[in-house]
Amino acid sequence: DIFKQHVPAANSKASIRKRFYRAVCCKGELYLNESVNSLCKQIYALSGEFDGAQAVLRIAAEEAMGCAEEVILSYDPRDTEKLDAVLIPDLSLAFVDSGWSADEEAEIFLDAVLPKEKIRQLRPQLREMRRLEDRIMGIACGFLAQAKDLHDELEQVYKAAMDFDALNEFTEDYIKAHI
């Protein structure tokens, strides 16, 4: 069991922080790999076609909460009920869903424990669902890009009308009076 190799048994209560180390924006999906790499040196990427990572991440989170001082739970920005990663900084250990790119990453291929015949049967459906998901994500990111363009246009209109010197003076006076 990989988890038990790295995590000592203990009865401490973990400090739990919830974060997003992945985002969806007008440029597409962004992974904050540098943040994860800076916190954890041993990273296990859970890969496979059949979304078994959720179960493994939930188990890792529960185990870590029982024995680590600090646990960071990163959630999927598209579905905030789903874990994206479990980081245990004091052990420099992380378990991440597929899609991450880490400096020192070991891959755990979860499909290896599934019946091969069932995988062959379900693979065409799964691939079609992934294609649809990619298409929908592309459309959503396109809408975000359009919204950003509109925001940038609006910003150009009001920036020309703003008196930044007056705003800076007000800010300085407020700070002097209240701080």
mmCIF file of N, CA and C in Angstrom, residues 21-158:
data_model
loop_
_atom_site.group_PDB
_atom_site.id
_atom_site.type_symbol
_atom_site.label_atom_id
_atom_site.label_comp_id
_atom_site.label_asym_id
_atom_site.label_seq_id
_atom_site.Cartn_x
_atom_site.Cartn_y
_atom_site.Cartn_z
ATOM 1 N N TYR A 21 -6.249 24.199 -7.102
ATOM 2 C CA TYR A 21 -4.969 24.269 -7.799
ATOM 3 C C TYR A 21 -5.158 24.058 -9.297
ATOM 4 N N ARG A 22 -6.395 24.183 -9.721
ATOM 5 C CA ARG A 22 -6.728 24.099 -11.136
ATOM 6 C C ARG A 22 -7.860 25.084 -11.367
ATOM 7 N N ALA A 23 -7.889 25.674 -12.564
ATOM 8 C CA ALA A 23 -8.925 26.650 -12.889
ATOM 9 C C ALA A 23 -9.346 26.508 -14.341
ATOM 10 N N VAL A 24 -10.541 27.008 -14.626
ATOM 11 C CA VAL A 24 -11.030 27.096 -15.993
ATOM 12 C C VAL A 24 -11.194 28.572 -16.282
ATOM 13 N N CYS A 25 -10.558 29.027 -17.351
ATOM 14 C CA CYS A 25 -10.633 30.446 -17.698
ATOM 15 C C CYS A 25 -10.733 30.596 -19.216
ATOM 16 N N CYS A 26 -10.634 31.828 -19.676
ATOM 17 C CA CYS A 26 -10.771 32.084 -21.108
ATOM 18 C C CYS A 26 -9.651 31.440 -21.928
ATOM 19 N N LYS A 27 -8.587 31.024 -21.279
ATOM 20 C CA LYS A 27 -7.476 30.370 -21.980
ATOM 21 C C LYS A 27 -7.575 28.840 -21.925
ATOM 22 N N GLY A 28 -8.578 28.334 -21.252
ATOM 23 C CA GLY A 28 -8.746 26.895 -21.107
ATOM 24 C C GLY A 28 -8.532 26.467 -19.668
ATOM 25 N N GLU A 29 -8.169 25.211 -19.479
ATOM 26 C CA GLU A 29 -7.912 24.699 -18.137
ATOM 27 C C GLU A 29 -6.466 24.990 -17.751
ATOM 28 N N LEU A 30 -6.287 25.507 -16.554
ATOM 29 C CA LEU A 30 -4.953 25.819 -16.053
ATOM 30 C C LEU A 30 -4.685 24.986 -14.799
ATOM 31 N N TYR A 31 -3.534 24.360 -14.776
ATOM 32 C CA TYR A 31 -3.094 23.602 -13.614
ATOM 33 C C TYR A 31 -1.975 24.391 -12.946
ATOM 34 N N LEU A 32 -2.091 24.608 -11.655
ATOM 35 C CA LEU A 32 -1.065 25.334 -10.915
ATOM 36 C C LEU A 32 -0.020 24.340 -10.411
ATOM 37 N N ASN A 33 0.671 23.742 -11.390
ATOM 38 C CA ASN A 33 1.659 22.705 -11.081
ATOM 39 C C ASN A 33 2.763 23.205 -10.168
ATOM 40 N N GLU A 34 3.201 24.444 -10.381
ATOM 41 C CA GLU A 34 4.316 24.971 -9.585
ATOM 42 C C GLU A 34 3.963 24.998 -8.105
ATOM 43 N N SER A 35 2.719 25.333 -7.794
ATOM 44 C CA SER A 35 2.298 25.378 -6.390
ATOM 45 C C SER A 35 2.359 23.994 -5.764
ATOM 46 N N VAL A 36 1.867 23.004 -6.486
ATOM 47 C CA VAL A 36 1.896 21.637 -5.968
ATOM 48 C C VAL A 36 3.338 21.156 -5.845
ATOM 49 N N ASN A 37 4.146 21.422 -6.870
ATOM 50 C CA ASN A 37 5.556 21.006 -6.845
ATOM 51 C C ASN A 37 6.327 21.665 -5.700
ATOM 52 N N SER A 38 5.969 22.905 -5.353
ATOM 53 C CA SER A 38 6.689 23.586 -4.275
ATOM 54 C C SER A 38 6.324 23.013 -2.908
ATOM 55 N N LEU A 39 5.151 22.435 -2.787
ATOM 56 C CA LEU A 39 4.708 21.884 -1.505
ATOM 57 C C LEU A 39 5.058 20.411 -1.329
ATOM 58 N N CYS A 40 5.099 19.685 -2.442
ATOM 59 C CA CYS A 40 5.287 18.235 -2.364
ATOM 60 C C CYS A 40 6.294 17.759 -3.400
ATOM 61 N N LYS A 41 7.238 16.963 -2.962
ATOM 62 C CA LYS A 41 8.258 16.429 -3.872
ATOM 63 C C LYS A 41 7.891 15.046 -4.405
ATOM 64 N N GLN A 42 7.185 14.255 -3.603
ATOM 65 C CA GLN A 42 6.752 12.930 -4.064
ATOM 66 C C GLN A 42 5.290 13.024 -4.459
ATOM 67 N N ILE A 43 5.031 12.923 -5.758
ATOM 68 C CA ILE A 43 3.681 13.097 -6.277
ATOM 69 C C ILE A 43 3.264 11.834 -7.031
ATOM 70 N N TYR A 44 2.115 11.309 -6.650
ATOM 71 C CA TYR A 44 1.548 10.153 -7.328
ATOM 72 C C TYR A 44 0.378 10.623 -8.179
ATOM 73 N N ALA A 45 0.476 10.430 -9.484
ATOM 74 C CA ALA A 45 -0.601 10.786 -10.406
ATOM 75 C C ALA A 45 -1.468 9.554 -10.629
ATOM 76 N N LEU A 46 -2.746 9.706 -10.368
ATOM 77 C CA LEU A 46 -3.702 8.610 -10.508
ATOM 78 C C LEU A 46 -4.311 8.693 -11.903
ATOM 79 N N SER A 47 -3.964 7.742 -12.755
ATOM 80 C CA SER A 47 -4.449 7.810 -14.132
ATOM 81 C C SER A 47 -5.303 6.605 -14.460
ATOM 82 N N GLY A 48 -6.042 6.733 -15.535
ATOM 83 C CA GLY A 48 -6.908 5.667 -16.006
ATOM 84 C C GLY A 48 -8.113 6.257 -16.696
ATOM 85 N N GLU A 49 -8.730 5.458 -17.514
ATOM 86 C CA GLU A 49 -9.869 5.935 -18.287
ATOM 87 C C GLU A 49 -11.164 5.941 -17.497
ATOM 88 N N PHE A 50 -11.234 5.225 -16.387
ATOM 89 C CA PHE A 50 -12.508 4.987 -15.724
ATOM 90 C C PHE A 50 -12.658 5.695 -14.383
ATOM 91 N N ASP A 51 -12.150 6.891 -14.249
ATOM 92 C CA ASP A 51 -12.389 7.782 -13.104
ATOM 93 C C ASP A 51 -12.354 7.095 -11.745
ATOM 94 N N GLY A 52 -11.437 6.177 -11.556
ATOM 95 C CA GLY A 52 -11.275 5.549 -10.248
ATOM 96 C C GLY A 52 -10.519 6.433 -9.287
ATOM 97 N N ALA A 53 -9.970 7.534 -9.803
ATOM 98 C CA ALA A 53 -9.169 8.427 -8.964
ATOM 99 C C ALA A 53 -9.980 8.997 -7.810
ATOM 100 N N GLN A 54 -11.268 9.258 -8.029
ATOM 101 C CA GLN A 54 -12.097 9.839 -6.966
ATOM 102 C C GLN A 54 -12.082 8.979 -5.711
ATOM 103 N N ALA A 55 -12.273 7.696 -5.885
ATOM 104 C CA ALA A 55 -12.295 6.795 -4.732
ATOM 105 C C ALA A 55 -10.941 6.787 -4.029
ATOM 106 N N VAL A 56 -9.867 6.732 -4.791
ATOM 107 C CA VAL A 56 -8.523 6.707 -4.210
ATOM 108 C C VAL A 56 -8.224 8.030 -3.498
ATOM 109 N N LEU A 57 -8.593 9.165 -4.102
ATOM 110 C CA LEU A 57 -8.355 10.465 -3.470
ATOM 111 C C LEU A 57 -9.139 10.603 -2.165
ATOM 112 N N ARG A 58 -10.356 10.115 -2.136
ATOM 113 C CA ARG A 58 -11.165 10.177 -0.897
ATOM 114 C C ARG A 58 -10.518 9.334 0.215
ATOM 115 N N ILE A 59 -10.046 8.151 -0.146
ATOM 116 C CA ILE A 59 -9.374 7.294 0.844
ATOM 117 C C ILE A 59 -8.088 7.960 1.329
ATOM 118 N N ALA A 60 -7.296 8.513 0.399
ATOM 119 C CA ALA A 60 -6.056 9.198 0.779
ATOM 120 C C ALA A 60 -6.351 10.370 1.711
ATOM 121 N N ALA A 61 -7.405 11.122 1.420
ATOM 122 C CA ALA A 61 -7.765 12.264 2.266
ATOM 123 C C ALA A 61 -8.131 11.805 3.673
ATOM 124 N N GLU A 62 -8.948 10.774 3.774
ATOM 125 C CA GLU A 62 -9.353 10.260 5.087
ATOM 126 C C GLU A 62 -8.153 9.747 5.881
ATOM 127 N N GLU A 63 -7.284 8.990 5.214
ATOM 128 C CA GLU A 63 -6.093 8.464 5.891
ATOM 129 C C GLU A 63 -5.189 9.602 6.362
ATOM 130 N N ALA A 64 -4.980 10.590 5.483
ATOM 131 C CA ALA A 64 -4.098 11.704 5.819
ATOM 132 C C ALA A 64 -4.644 12.517 6.981
ATOM 133 N N MET A 65 -5.960 12.703 7.026
ATOM 134 C CA MET A 65 -6.568 13.493 8.106
ATOM 135 C C MET A 65 -6.371 12.834 9.470
ATOM 136 N N GLY A 66 -6.174 11.537 9.473
ATOM 137 C CA GLY A 66 -5.978 10.835 10.735
ATOM 138 C C GLY A 66 -4.550 10.815 11.232
ATOM 139 N N CYS A 67 -3.600 11.210 10.378
ATOM 140 C CA CYS A 67 -2.211 11.056 10.828
ATOM 141 C C CYS A 67 -1.271 12.195 10.430
ATOM 142 N N ALA A 68 -1.690 13.125 9.607
ATOM 143 C CA ALA A 68 -0.808 14.226 9.207
ATOM 144 C C ALA A 68 -1.200 15.502 9.950
ATOM 145 N N GLU A 69 -0.249 16.420 10.063
ATOM 146 C CA GLU A 69 -0.537 17.693 10.724
ATOM 147 C C GLU A 69 -1.353 18.619 9.834
ATOM 148 N N GLU A 70 -1.039 18.620 8.538
ATOM 149 C CA GLU A 70 -1.740 19.498 7.604
ATOM 150 C C GLU A 70 -2.097 18.709 6.345
ATOM 151 N N VAL A 71 -3.333 18.886 5.888
ATOM 152 C CA VAL A 71 -3.800 18.250 4.661
ATOM 153 C C VAL A 71 -4.453 19.335 3.806
ATOM 154 N N ILE A 72 -4.065 19.384 2.543
ATOM 155 C CA ILE A 72 -4.675 20.333 1.607
ATOM 156 C C ILE A 72 -5.503 19.526 0.613
ATOM 157 N N LEU A 73 -6.782 19.868 0.539
ATOM 158 C CA LEU A 73 -7.688 19.218 -0.392
ATOM 159 C C LEU A 73 -7.951 20.185 -1.539
ATOM 160 N N SER A 74 -7.611 19.766 -2.732
ATOM 161 C CA SER A 74 -7.840 20.598 -3.912
ATOM 162 C C SER A 74 -9.040 20.031 -4.657
ATOM 163 N N TYR A 75 -9.957 20.922 -5.011
ATOM 164 C CA TYR A 75 -11.200 20.484 -5.651
ATOM 165 C C TYR A 75 -11.206 20.805 -7.137
ATOM 166 N N ASP A 76 -11.993 20.036 -7.870
ATOM 167 C CA ASP A 76 -12.178 20.214 -9.305
ATOM 168 C C ASP A 76 -13.004 21.484 -9.524
ATOM 169 N N PRO A 77 -12.525 22.441 -10.310
ATOM 170 C CA PRO A 77 -13.279 23.680 -10.496
ATOM 171 C C PRO A 77 -14.586 23.484 -11.262
ATOM 172 N N ARG A 78 -14.711 22.369 -11.965
ATOM 173 C CA ARG A 78 -15.944 22.099 -12.711
ATOM 174 C C ARG A 78 -16.989 21.382 -11.871
ATOM 175 N N ASP A 79 -16.553 20.747 -10.809
ATOM 176 C CA ASP A 79 -17.459 20.018 -9.920
ATOM 177 C C ASP A 79 -16.838 20.052 -8.534
ATOM 178 N N THR A 80 -17.276 20.990 -7.720
ATOM 179 C CA THR A 80 -16.630 21.234 -6.429
ATOM 180 C C THR A 80 -16.890 20.143 -5.392
ATOM 181 N N GLU A 81 -17.631 19.125 -5.765
ATOM 182 C CA GLU A 81 -17.796 17.966 -4.887
ATOM 183 C C GLU A 81 -16.671 16.952 -5.115
ATOM 184 N N LYS A 82 -15.963 17.095 -6.235
ATOM 185 C CA LYS A 82 -14.923 16.130 -6.602
ATOM 186 C C LYS A 82 -13.543 16.639 -6.198
ATOM 187 N N LEU A 83 -12.775 15.764 -5.578
ATOM 188 C CA LEU A 83 -11.392 16.093 -5.252
ATOM 189 C C LEU A 83 -10.532 16.030 -6.517
ATOM 190 N N ASP A 84 -9.574 16.918 -6.580
ATOM 191 C CA ASP A 84 -8.629 16.978 -7.690
ATOM 192 C C ASP A 84 -7.244 16.518 -7.236
ATOM 193 N N ALA A 85 -6.956 16.768 -5.954
ATOM 194 C CA ALA A 85 -5.651 16.410 -5.399
ATOM 195 C C ALA A 85 -5.728 16.409 -3.877
ATOM 196 N N VAL A 86 -4.870 15.602 -3.275
ATOM 197 C CA VAL A 86 -4.694 15.587 -1.830
ATOM 198 C C VAL A 86 -3.216 15.818 -1.578
ATOM 199 N N LEU A 87 -2.901 16.906 -0.883
ATOM 200 C CA LEU A 87 -1.514 17.257 -0.595
ATOM 201 C C LEU A 87 -1.260 17.130 0.905
ATOM 202 N N ILE A 88 -0.112 16.559 1.236
ATOM 203 C CA ILE A 88 0.306 16.411 2.626
ATOM 204 C C ILE A 88 1.688 17.063 2.728
ATOM 205 N N PRO A 89 1.716 18.389 2.901
ATOM 206 C CA PRO A 89 2.984 19.131 2.832
ATOM 207 C C PRO A 89 4.034 18.689 3.838
ATOM 208 N N ASP A 90 3.638 18.365 5.091
ATOM 209 C CA ASP A 90 4.655 18.002 6.079
ATOM 210 C C ASP A 90 5.352 16.690 5.730
ATOM 211 N N LEU A 91 4.755 15.891 4.833
ATOM 212 C CA LEU A 91 5.403 14.672 4.348
ATOM 213 C C LEU A 91 5.909 14.835 2.919
ATOM 214 N N SER A 92 5.680 16.021 2.347
ATOM 215 C CA SER A 92 6.065 16.312 0.964
ATOM 216 C C SER A 92 5.470 15.286 0.001
ATOM 217 N N LEU A 93 4.197 14.935 0.245
ATOM 218 C CA LEU A 93 3.525 13.873 -0.486
ATOM 219 C C LEU A 93 2.206 14.377 -1.064
ATOM 220 N N ALA A 94 1.912 13.998 -2.309
ATOM 221 C CA ALA A 94 0.645 14.378 -2.937
ATOM 222 C C ALA A 94 0.116 13.244 -3.798
ATOM 223 N N PHE A 95 -1.195 13.184 -3.872
ATOM 224 C CA PHE A 95 -1.900 12.303 -4.794
ATOM 225 C C PHE A 95 -2.738 13.219 -5.670
ATOM 226 N N VAL A 96 -2.559 13.132 -6.985
ATOM 227 C CA VAL A 96 -3.263 14.033 -7.898
ATOM 228 C C VAL A 96 -4.002 13.232 -8.970
ATOM 229 N N ASP A 97 -5.084 13.810 -9.446
ATOM 230 C CA ASP A 97 -5.829 13.210 -10.540
ATOM 231 C C ASP A 97 -5.019 13.387 -11.819
ATOM 232 N N SER A 98 -5.361 12.664 -12.843
ATOM 233 C CA SER A 98 -4.611 12.779 -14.098
ATOM 234 C C SER A 98 -4.735 14.188 -14.666
ATOM 235 N N GLY A 99 -3.790 14.584 -15.472
ATOM 236 C CA GLY A 99 -3.784 15.923 -16.050
ATOM 237 C C GLY A 99 -2.700 16.806 -15.463
ATOM 238 N N TRP A 100 -2.218 16.452 -14.302
ATOM 239 C CA TRP A 100 -1.175 17.234 -13.652
ATOM 240 C C TRP A 100 0.178 16.915 -14.272
ATOM 241 N N SER A 101 1.068 17.861 -14.168
ATOM 242 C CA SER A 101 2.442 17.668 -14.617
ATOM 243 C C SER A 101 3.349 18.023 -13.454
ATOM 244 N N ALA A 102 4.020 17.037 -12.938
ATOM 245 C CA ALA A 102 4.853 17.260 -11.760
ATOM 246 C C ALA A 102 6.311 17.000 -12.084
ATOM 247 N N ASP A 103 7.190 17.628 -11.297
ATOM 248 C CA ASP A 103 8.628 17.436 -11.487
ATOM 249 C C ASP A 103 9.013 15.967 -11.275
ATOM 250 N N GLU A 104 8.624 15.448 -10.144
ATOM 251 C CA GLU A 104 8.932 14.062 -9.788
ATOM 252 C C GLU A 104 7.602 13.350 -9.583
ATOM 253 N N GLU A 105 7.127 12.707 -10.599
ATOM 254 C CA GLU A 105 5.798 12.117 -10.539
ATOM 255 C C GLU A 105 5.875 10.614 -10.783
ATOM 256 N N ALA A 106 5.165 9.876 -9.958
ATOM 257 C CA ALA A 106 5.020 8.444 -10.178
ATOM 258 C C ALA A 106 3.566 8.207 -10.576
ATOM 259 N N GLU A 107 3.357 7.421 -11.603
ATOM 260 C CA GLU A 107 2.000 7.190 -12.086
ATOM 261 C C GLU A 107 1.447 5.892 -11.522
ATOM 262 N N ILE A 108 0.207 5.961 -11.071
ATOM 263 C CA ILE A 108 -0.510 4.776 -10.640
ATOM 264 C C ILE A 108 -1.634 4.583 -11.650
ATOM 265 N N PHE A 109 -1.539 3.524 -12.436
ATOM 266 C CA PHE A 109 -2.506 3.258 -13.491
ATOM 267 C C PHE A 109 -3.644 2.424 -12.903
ATOM 268 N N LEU A 110 -4.764 3.085 -12.604
ATOM 269 C CA LEU A 110 -5.862 2.448 -11.880
ATOM 270 C C LEU A 110 -6.625 1.411 -12.703
ATOM 271 N N ASP A 111 -6.610 1.536 -14.015
ATOM 272 C CA ASP A 111 -7.332 0.572 -14.854
ATOM 273 C C ASP A 111 -6.735 -0.834 -14.764
ATOM 274 N N ALA A 112 -5.514 -0.940 -14.254
ATOM 275 C CA ALA A 112 -4.852 -2.246 -14.172
ATOM 276 C C ALA A 112 -5.605 -3.220 -13.264
ATOM 277 N N VAL A 113 -6.430 -2.704 -12.364
ATOM 278 C CA VAL A 113 -7.157 -3.586 -11.452
ATOM 279 C C VAL A 113 -8.563 -3.920 -11.964
ATOM 280 N N LEU A 114 -8.939 -3.360 -13.118
ATOM 281 C CA LEU A 114 -10.268 -3.617 -13.683
ATOM 282 C C LEU A 114 -10.223 -4.789 -14.662
ATOM 283 N N PRO A 115 -11.343 -5.503 -14.825
ATOM 284 C CA PRO A 115 -11.388 -6.622 -15.790
ATOM 285 C C PRO A 115 -11.162 -6.107 -17.223
ATOM 286 N N LYS A 116 -10.219 -6.706 -17.924
ATOM 287 C CA LYS A 116 -9.841 -6.250 -19.262
ATOM 288 C C LYS A 116 -11.000 -6.327 -20.267
ATOM 289 N N GLU A 117 -11.832 -7.332 -20.178
ATOM 290 C CA GLU A 117 -12.958 -7.463 -21.107
ATOM 291 C C GLU A 117 -13.962 -6.327 -20.917
ATOM 292 N N LYS A 118 -14.219 -5.973 -19.674
ATOM 293 C CA LYS A 118 -15.141 -4.869 -19.391
ATOM 294 C C LYS A 118 -14.574 -3.557 -19.927
ATOM 295 N N ILE A 119 -13.276 -3.357 -19.790
ATOM 296 C CA ILE A 119 -12.628 -2.151 -20.322
ATOM 297 C C ILE A 119 -12.814 -2.080 -21.834
ATOM 298 N N ARG A 120 -12.595 -3.197 -22.519
ATOM 299 C CA ARG A 120 -12.761 -3.226 -23.979
ATOM 300 C C ARG A 120 -14.191 -2.881 -24.381
ATOM 301 N N GLN A 121 -15.149 -3.350 -23.626
ATOM 302 C CA GLN A 121 -16.553 -3.083 -23.938
ATOM 303 C C GLN A 121 -16.912 -1.599 -23.742
ATOM 304 N N LEU A 122 -16.413 -1.010 -22.687
ATOM 305 C CA LEU A 122 -16.802 0.356 -22.329
ATOM 306 C C LEU A 122 -15.952 1.449 -22.989
ATOM 307 N N ARG A 123 -14.774 1.092 -23.477
ATOM 308 C CA ARG A 123 -13.847 2.088 -24.020
ATOM 309 C C ARG A 123 -14.460 2.979 -25.110
ATOM 310 N N PRO A 124 -15.197 2.442 -26.120
ATOM 311 C CA PRO A 124 -15.766 3.327 -27.151
ATOM 312 C C PRO A 124 -16.721 4.378 -26.577
ATOM 313 N N GLN A 125 -17.577 3.980 -25.640
ATOM 314 C CA GLN A 125 -18.488 4.939 -25.011
ATOM 315 C C GLN A 125 -17.722 5.998 -24.236
ATOM 316 N N LEU A 126 -16.732 5.561 -23.497
ATOM 317 C CA LEU A 126 -15.953 6.492 -22.694
ATOM 318 C C LEU A 126 -15.220 7.495 -23.576
ATOM 319 N N ARG A 127 -14.637 7.043 -24.665
ATOM 320 C CA ARG A 127 -13.937 7.948 -25.573
ATOM 321 C C ARG A 127 -14.888 8.975 -26.169
ATOM 322 N N GLU A 128 -16.100 8.553 -26.526
ATOM 323 C CA GLU A 128 -17.086 9.494 -27.060
ATOM 324 C C GLU A 128 -17.484 10.521 -25.995
ATOM 325 N N MET A 129 -17.661 10.063 -24.758
ATOM 326 C CA MET A 129 -17.983 10.997 -23.673
ATOM 327 C C MET A 129 -16.848 11.986 -23.454
ATOM 328 N N ARG A 130 -15.607 11.537 -23.526
ATOM 329 C CA ARG A 130 -14.460 12.439 -23.365
ATOM 330 C C ARG A 130 -14.416 13.478 -24.493
ATOM 331 N N ARG A 131 -14.704 13.028 -25.729
ATOM 332 C CA ARG A 131 -14.740 13.971 -26.861
ATOM 333 C C ARG A 131 -15.817 15.033 -26.646
ATOM 334 N N LEU A 132 -16.994 14.600 -26.181
ATOM 335 C CA LEU A 132 -18.074 15.546 -25.898
ATOM 336 C C LEU A 132 -17.673 16.517 -24.783
ATOM 337 N N GLU A 133 -17.064 15.991 -23.749
ATOM 338 C CA GLU A 133 -16.614 16.841 -22.638
ATOM 339 C C GLU A 133 -15.606 17.873 -23.133
ATOM 340 N N ASP A 134 -14.662 17.451 -23.969
ATOM 341 C CA ASP A 134 -13.670 18.380 -24.510
ATOM 342 C C ASP A 134 -14.335 19.456 -25.363
ATOM 343 N N ARG A 135 -15.315 19.047 -26.173
ATOM 344 C CA ARG A 135 -16.022 20.000 -27.015
ATOM 345 C C ARG A 135 -16.781 21.028 -26.176
ATOM 346 N N ILE A 136 -17.492 20.540 -25.167
ATOM 347 C CA ILE A 136 -18.257 21.437 -24.289
ATOM 348 C C ILE A 136 -17.318 22.376 -23.541
ATOM 349 N N MET A 137 -16.175 21.855 -23.076
ATOM 350 C CA MET A 137 -15.210 22.705 -22.375
ATOM 351 C C MET A 137 -14.676 23.786 -23.317
ATOM 352 N N GLY A 138 -14.434 23.416 -24.581
ATOM 353 C CA GLY A 138 -13.982 24.403 -25.562
ATOM 354 C C GLY A 138 -15.011 25.495 -25.785
ATOM 355 N N ILE A 139 -16.282 25.122 -25.854
ATOM 356 C CA ILE A 139 -17.353 26.113 -26.020
ATOM 357 C C ILE A 139 -17.421 27.029 -24.799
ATOM 358 N N ALA A 140 -17.349 26.443 -23.603
ATOM 359 C CA ALA A 140 -17.404 27.238 -22.371
ATOM 360 C C ALA A 140 -16.233 28.217 -22.305
ATOM 361 N N CYS A 141 -15.040 27.762 -22.649
ATOM 362 C CA CYS A 141 -13.867 28.652 -22.629
ATOM 363 C C CYS A 141 -14.009 29.746 -23.686
ATOM 364 N N GLY A 142 -14.641 29.422 -24.802
ATOM 365 C CA GLY A 142 -14.914 30.433 -25.823
ATOM 366 C C GLY A 142 -15.829 31.526 -25.295
ATOM 367 N N PHE A 143 -16.868 31.133 -24.557
ATOM 368 C CA PHE A 143 -17.763 32.123 -23.952
ATOM 369 C C PHE A 143 -17.019 32.979 -22.921
ATOM 370 N N LEU A 144 -16.142 32.347 -22.145
ATOM 371 C CA LEU A 144 -15.339 33.120 -21.186
ATOM 372 C C LEU A 144 -14.437 34.115 -21.906
ATOM 373 N N ALA A 145 -13.870 33.719 -23.025
ATOM 374 C CA ALA A 145 -13.015 34.626 -23.807
ATOM 375 C C ALA A 145 -13.839 35.800 -24.341
ATOM 376 N N GLN A 146 -15.057 35.531 -24.807
ATOM 377 C CA GLN A 146 -15.924 36.617 -25.285
ATOM 378 C C GLN A 146 -16.265 37.581 -24.145
ATOM 379 N N ALA A 147 -16.557 37.023 -22.971
ATOM 380 C CA ALA A 147 -16.868 37.864 -21.811
ATOM 381 C C ALA A 147 -15.668 38.723 -21.431
ATOM 382 N N LYS A 148 -14.477 38.154 -21.498
ATOM 383 C CA LYS A 148 -13.272 38.931 -21.188
ATOM 384 C C LYS A 148 -13.078 40.057 -22.203
ATOM 385 N N ASP A 149 -13.317 39.775 -23.483
ATOM 386 C CA ASP A 149 -13.198 40.823 -24.502
ATOM 387 C C ASP A 149 -14.175 41.962 -24.224
ATOM 388 N N LEU A 150 -15.418 41.615 -23.858
ATOM 389 C CA LEU A 150 -16.402 42.652 -23.526
ATOM 390 C C LEU A 150 -15.972 43.449 -22.306
ATOM 391 N N HIS A 151 -15.450 42.770 -21.308
ATOM 392 C CA HIS A 151 -14.945 43.446 -20.112
ATOM 393 C C HIS A 151 -13.829 44.424 -20.474
ATOM 394 N N ASP A 152 -12.901 43.962 -21.313
ATOM 395 C CA ASP A 152 -11.785 44.819 -21.710
ATOM 396 C C ASP A 152 -12.275 46.056 -22.471
ATOM 397 N N GLU A 153 -13.286 45.891 -23.336
ATOM 398 C CA GLU A 153 -13.863 47.039 -24.048
ATOM 399 C C GLU A 153 -14.485 48.031 -23.070
ATOM 400 N N LEU A 154 -15.274 47.519 -22.129
ATOM 401 C CA LEU A 154 -15.917 48.374 -21.135
ATOM 402 C C LEU A 154 -14.874 49.100 -20.291
ATOM 403 N N GLU A 155 -13.823 48.386 -19.925
ATOM 404 C CA GLU A 155 -12.753 48.986 -19.119
ATOM 405 C C GLU A 155 -12.110 50.167 -19.844
ATOM 406 N N GLN A 156 -11.929 50.048 -21.150
ATOM 407 C CA GLN A 156 -11.342 51.153 -21.918
ATOM 408 C C GLN A 156 -12.224 52.400 -21.870
ATOM 409 N N VAL A 157 -13.542 52.199 -21.824
ATOM 410 C CA VAL A 157 -14.468 53.334 -21.764
ATOM 411 C C VAL A 157 -14.363 54.029 -20.419
ATOM 412 N N TYR A 158 -14.443 53.278 -19.318
ATOM 413 C CA TYR A 158 -14.454 53.955 -18.017
ATOM 414 C C TYR A 158 -13.075 54.388 -17.555
#
